[in-house]
Coordinates of C-alpha atoms and ligand atoms in Angstrom, one line a residue:
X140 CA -71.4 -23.1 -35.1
X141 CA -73.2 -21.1 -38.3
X142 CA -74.0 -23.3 -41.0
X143 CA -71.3 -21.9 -43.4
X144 CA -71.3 -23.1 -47.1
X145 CA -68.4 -25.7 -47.2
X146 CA -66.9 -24.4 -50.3
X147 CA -66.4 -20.9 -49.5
X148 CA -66.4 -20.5 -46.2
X149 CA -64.5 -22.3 -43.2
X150 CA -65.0 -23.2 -40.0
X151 CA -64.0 -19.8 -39.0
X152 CA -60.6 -20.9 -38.1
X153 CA -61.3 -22.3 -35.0
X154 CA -62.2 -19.2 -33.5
X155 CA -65.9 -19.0 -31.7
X156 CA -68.3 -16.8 -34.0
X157 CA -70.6 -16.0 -31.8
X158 CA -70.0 -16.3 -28.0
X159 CA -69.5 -13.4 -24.6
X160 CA -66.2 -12.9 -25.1
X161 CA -66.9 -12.5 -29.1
X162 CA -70.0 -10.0 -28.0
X163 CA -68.0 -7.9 -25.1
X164 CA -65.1 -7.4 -28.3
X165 CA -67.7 -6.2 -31.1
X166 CA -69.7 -4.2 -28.1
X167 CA -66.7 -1.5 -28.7
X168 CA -67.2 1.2 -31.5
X169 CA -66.3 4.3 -32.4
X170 CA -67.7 7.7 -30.4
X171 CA -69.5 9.9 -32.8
X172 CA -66.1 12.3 -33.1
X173 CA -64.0 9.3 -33.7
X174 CA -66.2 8.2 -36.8
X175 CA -66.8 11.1 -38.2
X176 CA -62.8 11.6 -38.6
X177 CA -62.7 8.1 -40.2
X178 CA -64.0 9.2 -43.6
X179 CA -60.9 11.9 -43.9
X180 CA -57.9 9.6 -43.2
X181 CA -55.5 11.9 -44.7
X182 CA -54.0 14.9 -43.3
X183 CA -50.8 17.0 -43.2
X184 CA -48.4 17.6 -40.0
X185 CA -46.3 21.3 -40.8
X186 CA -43.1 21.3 -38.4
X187 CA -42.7 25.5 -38.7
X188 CA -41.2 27.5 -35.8
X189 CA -38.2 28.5 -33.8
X190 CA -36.1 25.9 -34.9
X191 CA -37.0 26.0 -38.4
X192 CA -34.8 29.3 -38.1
X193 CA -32.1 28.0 -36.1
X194 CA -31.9 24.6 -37.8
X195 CA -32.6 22.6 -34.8
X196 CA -34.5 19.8 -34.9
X197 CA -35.1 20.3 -30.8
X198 CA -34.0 23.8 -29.4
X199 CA -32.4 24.2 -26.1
X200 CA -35.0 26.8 -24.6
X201 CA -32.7 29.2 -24.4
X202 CA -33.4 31.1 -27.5
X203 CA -34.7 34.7 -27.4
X204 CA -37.9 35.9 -29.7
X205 CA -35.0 37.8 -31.9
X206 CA -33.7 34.1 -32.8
X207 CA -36.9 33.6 -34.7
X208 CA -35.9 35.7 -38.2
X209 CA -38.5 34.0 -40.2
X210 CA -39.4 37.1 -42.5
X211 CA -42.3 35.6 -44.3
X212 CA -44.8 32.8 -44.2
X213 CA -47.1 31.9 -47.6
X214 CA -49.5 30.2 -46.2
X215 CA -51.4 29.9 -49.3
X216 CA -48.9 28.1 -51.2
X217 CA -48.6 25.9 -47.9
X218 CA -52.0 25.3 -47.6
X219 CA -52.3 24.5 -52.0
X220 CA -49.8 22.5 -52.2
X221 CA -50.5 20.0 -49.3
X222 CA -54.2 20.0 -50.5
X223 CA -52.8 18.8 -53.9
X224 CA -50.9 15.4 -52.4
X225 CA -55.1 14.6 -51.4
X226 CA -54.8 15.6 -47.8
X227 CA -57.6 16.8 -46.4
X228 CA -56.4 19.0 -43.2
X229 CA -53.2 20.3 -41.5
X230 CA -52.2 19.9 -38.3
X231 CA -49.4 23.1 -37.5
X232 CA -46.8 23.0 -34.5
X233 CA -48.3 25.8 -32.9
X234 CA -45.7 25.7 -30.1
X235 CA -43.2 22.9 -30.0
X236 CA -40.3 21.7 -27.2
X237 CA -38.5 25.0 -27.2
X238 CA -42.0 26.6 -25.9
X239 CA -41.9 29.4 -28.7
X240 CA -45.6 30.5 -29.6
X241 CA -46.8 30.7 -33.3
X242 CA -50.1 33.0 -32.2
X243 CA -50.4 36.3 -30.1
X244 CA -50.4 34.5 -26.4
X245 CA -51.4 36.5 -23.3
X246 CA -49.7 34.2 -21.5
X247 CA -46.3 34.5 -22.7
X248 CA -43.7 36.9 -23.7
X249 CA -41.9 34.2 -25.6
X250 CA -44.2 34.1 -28.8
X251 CA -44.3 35.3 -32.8
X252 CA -45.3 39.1 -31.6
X253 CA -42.4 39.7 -30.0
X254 CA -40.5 38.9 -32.7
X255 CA -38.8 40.6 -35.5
X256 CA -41.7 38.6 -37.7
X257 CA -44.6 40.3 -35.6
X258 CA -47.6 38.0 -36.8
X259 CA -49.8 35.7 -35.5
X260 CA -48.6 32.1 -37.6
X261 CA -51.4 30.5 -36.4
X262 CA -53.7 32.7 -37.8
X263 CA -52.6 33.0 -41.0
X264 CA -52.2 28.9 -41.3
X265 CA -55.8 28.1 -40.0
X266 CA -57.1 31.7 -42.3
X267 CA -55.9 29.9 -45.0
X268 CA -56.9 26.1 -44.3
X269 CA -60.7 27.6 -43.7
X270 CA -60.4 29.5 -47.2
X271 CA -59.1 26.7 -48.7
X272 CA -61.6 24.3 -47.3
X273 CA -59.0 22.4 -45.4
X274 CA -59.5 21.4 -41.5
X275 CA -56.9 22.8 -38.9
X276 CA -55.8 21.4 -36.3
X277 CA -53.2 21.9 -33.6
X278 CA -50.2 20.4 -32.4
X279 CA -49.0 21.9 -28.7
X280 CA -45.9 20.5 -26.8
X281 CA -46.9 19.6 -23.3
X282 CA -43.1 19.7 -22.7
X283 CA -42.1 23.0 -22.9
X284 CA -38.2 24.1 -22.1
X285 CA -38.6 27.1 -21.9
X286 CA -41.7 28.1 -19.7
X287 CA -40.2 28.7 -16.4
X288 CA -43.1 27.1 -14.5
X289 CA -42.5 23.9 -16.1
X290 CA -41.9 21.6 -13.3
X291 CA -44.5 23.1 -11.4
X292 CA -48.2 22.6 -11.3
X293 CA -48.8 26.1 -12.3
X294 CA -47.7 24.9 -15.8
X295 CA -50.8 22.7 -15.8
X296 CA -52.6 26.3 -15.7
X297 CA -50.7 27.7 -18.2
X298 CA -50.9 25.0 -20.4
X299 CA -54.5 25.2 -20.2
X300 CA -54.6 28.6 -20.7
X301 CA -52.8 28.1 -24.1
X302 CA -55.1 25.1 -25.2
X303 CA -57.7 27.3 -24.5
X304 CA -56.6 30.2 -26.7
X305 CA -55.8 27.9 -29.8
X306 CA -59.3 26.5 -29.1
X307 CA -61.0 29.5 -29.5
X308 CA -59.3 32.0 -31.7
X309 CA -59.0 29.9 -34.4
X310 CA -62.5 28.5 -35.8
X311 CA -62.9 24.5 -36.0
X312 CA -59.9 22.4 -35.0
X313 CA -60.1 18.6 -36.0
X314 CA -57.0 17.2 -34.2
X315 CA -55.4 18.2 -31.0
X316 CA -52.2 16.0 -31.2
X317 CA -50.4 15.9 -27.7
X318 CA -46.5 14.8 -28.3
X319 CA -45.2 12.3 -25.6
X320 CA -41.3 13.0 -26.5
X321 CA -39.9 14.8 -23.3
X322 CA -36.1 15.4 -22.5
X323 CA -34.5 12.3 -20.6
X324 CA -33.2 15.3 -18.6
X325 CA -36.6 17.5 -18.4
X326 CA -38.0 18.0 -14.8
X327 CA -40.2 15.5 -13.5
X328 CA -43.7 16.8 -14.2
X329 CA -47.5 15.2 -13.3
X330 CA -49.5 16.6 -16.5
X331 CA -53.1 16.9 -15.7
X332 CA -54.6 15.2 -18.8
X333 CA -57.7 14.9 -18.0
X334 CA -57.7 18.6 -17.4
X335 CA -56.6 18.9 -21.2
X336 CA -59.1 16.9 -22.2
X337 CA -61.6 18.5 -20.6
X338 CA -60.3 21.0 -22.0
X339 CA -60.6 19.8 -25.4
X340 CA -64.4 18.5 -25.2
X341 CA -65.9 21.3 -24.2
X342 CA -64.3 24.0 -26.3
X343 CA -63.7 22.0 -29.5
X344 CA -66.8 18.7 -28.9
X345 CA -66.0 17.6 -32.9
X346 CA -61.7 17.2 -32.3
X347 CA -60.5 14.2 -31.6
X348 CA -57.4 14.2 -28.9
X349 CA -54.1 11.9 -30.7
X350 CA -51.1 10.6 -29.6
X351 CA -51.3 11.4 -25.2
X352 CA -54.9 11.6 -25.9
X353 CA -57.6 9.2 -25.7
X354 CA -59.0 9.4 -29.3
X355 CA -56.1 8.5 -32.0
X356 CA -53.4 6.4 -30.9
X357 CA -50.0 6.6 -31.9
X358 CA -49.1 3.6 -34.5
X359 CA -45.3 3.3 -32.9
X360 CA -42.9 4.2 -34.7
X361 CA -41.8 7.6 -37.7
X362 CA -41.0 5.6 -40.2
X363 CA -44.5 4.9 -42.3
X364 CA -45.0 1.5 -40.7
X365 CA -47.6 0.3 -39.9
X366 CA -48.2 -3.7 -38.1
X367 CA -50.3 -6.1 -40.5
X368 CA -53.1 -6.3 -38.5
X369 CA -54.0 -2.8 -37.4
X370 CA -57.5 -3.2 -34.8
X371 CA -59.0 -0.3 -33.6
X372 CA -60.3 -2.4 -30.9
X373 CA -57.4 -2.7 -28.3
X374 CA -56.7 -2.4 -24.4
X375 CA -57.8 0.3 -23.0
X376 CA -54.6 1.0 -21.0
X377 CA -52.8 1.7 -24.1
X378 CA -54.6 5.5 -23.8
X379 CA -52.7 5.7 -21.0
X380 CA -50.2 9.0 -21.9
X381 CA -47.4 7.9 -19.7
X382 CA -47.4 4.7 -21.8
X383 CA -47.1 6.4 -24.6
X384 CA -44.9 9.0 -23.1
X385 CA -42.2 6.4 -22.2
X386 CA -42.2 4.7 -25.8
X387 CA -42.0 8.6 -27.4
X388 CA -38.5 10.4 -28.0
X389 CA -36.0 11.8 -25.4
X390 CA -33.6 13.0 -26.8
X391 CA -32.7 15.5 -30.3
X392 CA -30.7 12.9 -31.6
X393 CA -33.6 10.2 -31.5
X394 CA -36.5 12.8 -32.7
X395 CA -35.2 11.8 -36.6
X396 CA -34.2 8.6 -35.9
X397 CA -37.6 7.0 -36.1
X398 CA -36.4 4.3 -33.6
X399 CA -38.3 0.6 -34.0
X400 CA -41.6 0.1 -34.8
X401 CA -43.5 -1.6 -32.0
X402 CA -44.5 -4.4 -33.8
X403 CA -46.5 -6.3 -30.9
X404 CA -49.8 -7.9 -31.5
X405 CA -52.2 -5.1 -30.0
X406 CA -55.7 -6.8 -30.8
X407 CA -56.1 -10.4 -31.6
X408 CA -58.2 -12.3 -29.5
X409 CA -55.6 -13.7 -27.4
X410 CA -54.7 -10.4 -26.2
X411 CA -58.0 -8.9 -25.9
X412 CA -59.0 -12.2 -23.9
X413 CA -57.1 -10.9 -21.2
X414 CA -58.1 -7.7 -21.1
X415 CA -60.7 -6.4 -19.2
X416 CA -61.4 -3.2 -20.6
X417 CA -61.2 -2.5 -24.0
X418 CA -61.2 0.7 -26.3
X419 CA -61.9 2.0 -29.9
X420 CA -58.3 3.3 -30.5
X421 CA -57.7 3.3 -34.2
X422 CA -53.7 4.4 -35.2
X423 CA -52.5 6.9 -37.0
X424 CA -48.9 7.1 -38.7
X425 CA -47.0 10.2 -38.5
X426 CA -44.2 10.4 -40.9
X427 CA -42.1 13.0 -42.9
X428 CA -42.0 13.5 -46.3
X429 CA -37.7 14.2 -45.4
X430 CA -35.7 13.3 -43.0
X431 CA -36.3 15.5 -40.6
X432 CA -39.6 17.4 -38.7
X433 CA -38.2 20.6 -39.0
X434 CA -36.6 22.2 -42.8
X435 CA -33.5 21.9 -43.5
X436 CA -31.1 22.5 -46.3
X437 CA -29.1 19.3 -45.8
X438 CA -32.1 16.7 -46.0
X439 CA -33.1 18.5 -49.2
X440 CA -31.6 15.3 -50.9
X441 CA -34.1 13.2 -48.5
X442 CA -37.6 14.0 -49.8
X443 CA -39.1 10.9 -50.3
X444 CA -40.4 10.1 -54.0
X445 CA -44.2 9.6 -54.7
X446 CA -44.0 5.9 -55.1
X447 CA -42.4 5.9 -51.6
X448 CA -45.2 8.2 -50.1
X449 CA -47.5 6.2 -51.9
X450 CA -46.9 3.2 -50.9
X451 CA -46.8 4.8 -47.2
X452 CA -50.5 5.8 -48.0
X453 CA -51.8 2.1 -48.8
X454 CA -49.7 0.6 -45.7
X455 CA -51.4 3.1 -43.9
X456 CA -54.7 4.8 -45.1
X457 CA -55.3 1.3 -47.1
X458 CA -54.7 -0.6 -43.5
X459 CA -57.3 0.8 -41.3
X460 CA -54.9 3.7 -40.1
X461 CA -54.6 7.4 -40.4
X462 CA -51.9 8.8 -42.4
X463 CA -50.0 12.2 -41.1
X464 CA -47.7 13.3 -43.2
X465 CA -45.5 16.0 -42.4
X466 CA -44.5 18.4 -44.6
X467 CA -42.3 21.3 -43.0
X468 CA -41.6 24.7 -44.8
X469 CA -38.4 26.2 -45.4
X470 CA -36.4 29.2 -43.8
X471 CA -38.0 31.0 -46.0
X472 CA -41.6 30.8 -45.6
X473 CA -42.4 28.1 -48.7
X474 CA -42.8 24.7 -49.5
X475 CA -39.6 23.8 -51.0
X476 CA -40.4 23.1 -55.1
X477 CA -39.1 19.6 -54.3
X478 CA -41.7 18.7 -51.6
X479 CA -44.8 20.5 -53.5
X480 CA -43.8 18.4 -56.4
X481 CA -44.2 15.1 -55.0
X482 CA -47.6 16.3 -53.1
X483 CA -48.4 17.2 -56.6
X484 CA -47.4 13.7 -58.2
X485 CA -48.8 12.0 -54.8
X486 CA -52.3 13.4 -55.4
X487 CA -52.2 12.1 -58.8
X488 CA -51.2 8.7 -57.8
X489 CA -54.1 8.5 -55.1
X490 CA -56.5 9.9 -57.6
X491 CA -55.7 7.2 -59.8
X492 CA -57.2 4.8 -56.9
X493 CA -60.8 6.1 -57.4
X494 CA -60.7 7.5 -61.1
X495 CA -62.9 4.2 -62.9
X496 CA -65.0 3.1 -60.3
X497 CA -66.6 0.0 -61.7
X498 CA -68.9 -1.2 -58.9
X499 CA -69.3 0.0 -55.3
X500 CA -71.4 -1.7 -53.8
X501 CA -73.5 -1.3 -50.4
X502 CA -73.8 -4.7 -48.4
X503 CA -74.6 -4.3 -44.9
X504 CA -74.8 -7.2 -42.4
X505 CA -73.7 -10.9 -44.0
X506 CA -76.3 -13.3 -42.2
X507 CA -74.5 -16.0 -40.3
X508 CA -75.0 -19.0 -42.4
X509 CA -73.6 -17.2 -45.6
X510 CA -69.4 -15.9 -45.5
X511 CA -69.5 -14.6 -48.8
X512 CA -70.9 -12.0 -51.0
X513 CA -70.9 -12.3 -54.6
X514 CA -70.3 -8.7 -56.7
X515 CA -71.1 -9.0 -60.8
X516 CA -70.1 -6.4 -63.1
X517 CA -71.8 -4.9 -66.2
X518 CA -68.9 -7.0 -68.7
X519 CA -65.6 -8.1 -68.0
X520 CA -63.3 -6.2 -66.5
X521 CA -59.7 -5.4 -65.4
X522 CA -59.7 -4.8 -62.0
X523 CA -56.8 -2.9 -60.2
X524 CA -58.3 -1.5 -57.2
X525 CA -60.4 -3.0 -54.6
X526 CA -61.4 -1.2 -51.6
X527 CA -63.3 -3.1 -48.5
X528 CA -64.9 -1.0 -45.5
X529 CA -66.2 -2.5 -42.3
X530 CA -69.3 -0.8 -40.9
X531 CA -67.1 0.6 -37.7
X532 CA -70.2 1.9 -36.2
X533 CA -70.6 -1.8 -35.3
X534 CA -66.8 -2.3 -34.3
X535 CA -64.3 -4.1 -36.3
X536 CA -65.4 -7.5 -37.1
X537 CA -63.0 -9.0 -40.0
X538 CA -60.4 -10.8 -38.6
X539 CA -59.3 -12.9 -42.6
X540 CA -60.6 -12.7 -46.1
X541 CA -60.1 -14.2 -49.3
X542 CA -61.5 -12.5 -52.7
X543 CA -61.7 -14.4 -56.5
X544 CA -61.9 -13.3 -59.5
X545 CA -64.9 -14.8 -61.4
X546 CA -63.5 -15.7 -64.8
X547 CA -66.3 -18.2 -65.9
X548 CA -69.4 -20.5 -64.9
X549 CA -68.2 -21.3 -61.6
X550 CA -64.9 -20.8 -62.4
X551 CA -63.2 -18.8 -59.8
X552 CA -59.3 -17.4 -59.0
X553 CA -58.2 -16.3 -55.7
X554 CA -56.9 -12.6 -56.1
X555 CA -55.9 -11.6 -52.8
X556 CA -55.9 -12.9 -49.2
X557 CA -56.3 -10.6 -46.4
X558 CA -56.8 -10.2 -42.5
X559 CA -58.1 -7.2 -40.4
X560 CA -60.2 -4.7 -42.2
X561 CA -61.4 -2.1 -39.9
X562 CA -62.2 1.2 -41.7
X563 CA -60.5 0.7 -44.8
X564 CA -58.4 -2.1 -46.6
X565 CA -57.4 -0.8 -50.3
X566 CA -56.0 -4.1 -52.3
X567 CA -53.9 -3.4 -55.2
X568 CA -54.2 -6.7 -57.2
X569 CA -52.9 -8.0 -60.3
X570 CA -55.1 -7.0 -63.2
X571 CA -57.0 -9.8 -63.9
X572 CA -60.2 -9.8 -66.3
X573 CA -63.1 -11.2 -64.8
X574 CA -66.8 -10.3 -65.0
X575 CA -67.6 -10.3 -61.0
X576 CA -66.0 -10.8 -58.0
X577 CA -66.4 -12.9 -54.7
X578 CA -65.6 -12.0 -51.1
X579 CA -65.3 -14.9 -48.7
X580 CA -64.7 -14.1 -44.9
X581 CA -62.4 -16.5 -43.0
X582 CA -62.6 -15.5 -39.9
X583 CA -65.1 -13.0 -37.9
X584 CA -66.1 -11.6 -34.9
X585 CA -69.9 -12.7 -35.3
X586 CA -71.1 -11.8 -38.3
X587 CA -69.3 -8.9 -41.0
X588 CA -71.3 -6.0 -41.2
X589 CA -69.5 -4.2 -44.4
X590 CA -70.3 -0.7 -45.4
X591 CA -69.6 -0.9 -49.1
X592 CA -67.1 -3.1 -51.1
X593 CA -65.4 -1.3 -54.7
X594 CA -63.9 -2.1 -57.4
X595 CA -62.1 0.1 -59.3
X596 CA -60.3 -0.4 -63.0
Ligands
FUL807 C1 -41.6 13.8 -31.7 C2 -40.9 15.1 -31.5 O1 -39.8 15.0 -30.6 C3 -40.4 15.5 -32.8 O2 -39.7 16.7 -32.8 C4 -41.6 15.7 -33.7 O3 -42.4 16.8 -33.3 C5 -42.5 14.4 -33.8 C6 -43.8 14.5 -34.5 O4 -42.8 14.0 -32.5 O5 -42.0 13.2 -30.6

């Protein structure tokens, strides 16, 4: 056992610092795609299609291309006022459940050119993301109601076919988000994902595959929840897409429902222990700014306020997750004034995280006789903001913290007391005037290595 200083640290809890078990869990890190997606936690979902002109939530696959009367799309004013809330890329439905295409598909009658509307959605969203310095990704329905191959493994050609398309027509894609929700009543279907992904890796190397996909995992539930401790280090069977394919929707009524969160312990020790193989899977939360994916006039009196989407952003972006927040255009081709103004107000409010940095500091590895690290300021201070990132490149390592306030000569005030890190862990904590600040770890996996540590006023 490390010689820890006996008034700041403890004896770890318990918990081994440093033995095989403790080496196999901190031997799993992030690939380079994964990391790199890490600093932009923040993104947009746009639920736009078919049923945003029938006012479905789920269409029946019966529709025709004439159904979709859409008459215009302003992507600019789409792509603004999403980059106002502080996102940092949008993800668009290119083709959801009821298997209508948003681009000019070869593949397919059943898409945006055959309709009244005539042009390619897709193009004009990702156009205007790359002009607006946004990243695009795509979302593609692996159920698909209306393809008549579905059902047969000819779809798995078709599907492909399509991934492909989006994966080349359309410049740089971030995300490729695979939806698990299926029918309860679909046909039985064996998708070939690691055809997909395949797929995925070698047209698009830089995206990282969420949800059926082995990059991003799903954090469980639509409601902006995430579990208190949020590892990235997990089972690797969770990538397994049936798995997440049986816990997803399957039915209309259920797709705004935003059933339980899953609130299971997915990565302490005693669940890794038993565990042979283990995977970086960080979550990400997916959640509408209204009631519903798709617009509609009736949830207009559902658009959650700032503070609400706010406080989704520190449960989420502030607790080692990504944050997808789903903002779906109207019948008519806008952002409803409603939703831009809370993106507006959100942006603000997330601003006001980073606007008086005090101190941000670099630390690096802690050596393993010495759990703390001691931050001074210029002059006393009234910290609001503290933000704590792991160095994920060498796993995720913090397992509980404690931080003080320094308000004298070795007069110190616990501020906040914390578990996982991971990524990121933003603290809100009661202003407090102090001239420094000190950061004792609890509990590790070996040693902390942590990428920076700042305070902001
Ligand atoms: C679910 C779908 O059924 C919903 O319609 C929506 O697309 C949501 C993001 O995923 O599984």
């Amino acid at each position: 056992m490390a010689n820890f200083d006996k008034n700041w640290t403890t004896d770890n809890k318990g918990f081994p610092l440093d033995d095989e078990e403790v080496r196999r869990y901190i031997s799993v890190f992030p690939s380079e795609t994964q990391l790199k997606h890490a600093n932009k936690p923040f993104y947009a979902f746009i639920h736009f299609g078919m049923n945003t002109a029938t006012g479905r939530e789920w269409g029946t696959g019966g529709e025709t291309c004439a159904d979709f009367t859409i008459e215009s799309v302003a992507a600019k004013q789409w792509v603004s006022a999403i980059k106002k809330s502080g996102a940092t890329g949008i993800i668009l439905t290119c083709k959801h459940h009821d298997g209508f295409c948003l681009w000019h598909t070869l593949y397919s009658d059943f898409c945006v050119a055959q309709s009244p509307f005539k042009e390619d959605i897709v193009k004009l969203v990702s156009d205007e993301c790359h002009a607006q310095n946004m990243d695009f990704g795509v979302y593609l329905s692996p159920w698909d109601m209306h393809e008549e191959t579905y059902g047969k493994p000819e779809y798995n050609d078709y599907f492909c076919n399509q991934l492909e398309e989006l994966l080349t027509n359309y410049g740089e894609i971030f995300e490729v988000w695979f939806d698990g929700a299926k029918g309860s009543d679909a046909a039985e279907f064996d998708y070939d994902w690691g055809r997909y992904y395949n797929t995925v890796r070698t047209l698009q190397p830089n995206a990282n595959i969420a949800i059926c996909g082995p990059d991003i995992r799903w954090v469980g539930n639509e409601s902006g929840r995430a579990r208190k401790n949020e590892y990235s280090v997990v089972p690797a069977s969770l990538r397994d897409a049936e798995k997440t394919m049986a816990k997803s929707q399957q039915n209309e009524k259920s797709a705004v429902k935003f059933v339980s969160s899953k609130d299971e312990d997915l990565g302490s020790r005693k669940v890794l222990k038993k565990n042979a193989y283990l995977a970086w899977y960080p979550a990400e939360v997916d959640v509408s700014i209204r009631r519903g994916w798709f617009y509609s006039k009736a949830d207009d009196s559902t658009v959650k306020s700032a503070n609400e989407l706010f406080d989704i952003y520190m449960n989420s972006v502030g607790n080692n997750c990504y944050l997808l927040l789903n903002v779906p255009p109207t019948d008519k081709g806008v952002i409803h004034k409603k939703d831009a103004r809370v993106l507006e107000a959100l942006g603000k409010k997330i601003l006001s995280i980073y606007q008086k940095p005090v101190l941000i500091e670099k630390v690096g590895a802690l050596s393993e006789d010495k759990g703390y690290v001691d931050f001074k300021f210029d002059r006393e201070r009234k910290i609001r903001y503290v933000i704590i990132s792991e160095d994920i490149s060498r796993s995720q390592r913090i397992e509980a913290f404690d931080l003080y306030a320094k308000t004298g000569e070795n007069k110190f005030k616990k501020v906040y007391s914390g578990t996982v890190v991971g990524a990121r862990k933003i603290m809100k904590i009661t202003p407090k005037k102090c001239d420094g600040m000190r950061l004792v770890i609890r509990q590790s996996r070996s040693n902390p290595v942590i990428k920076s540590v700042g305070f902001y006023e």
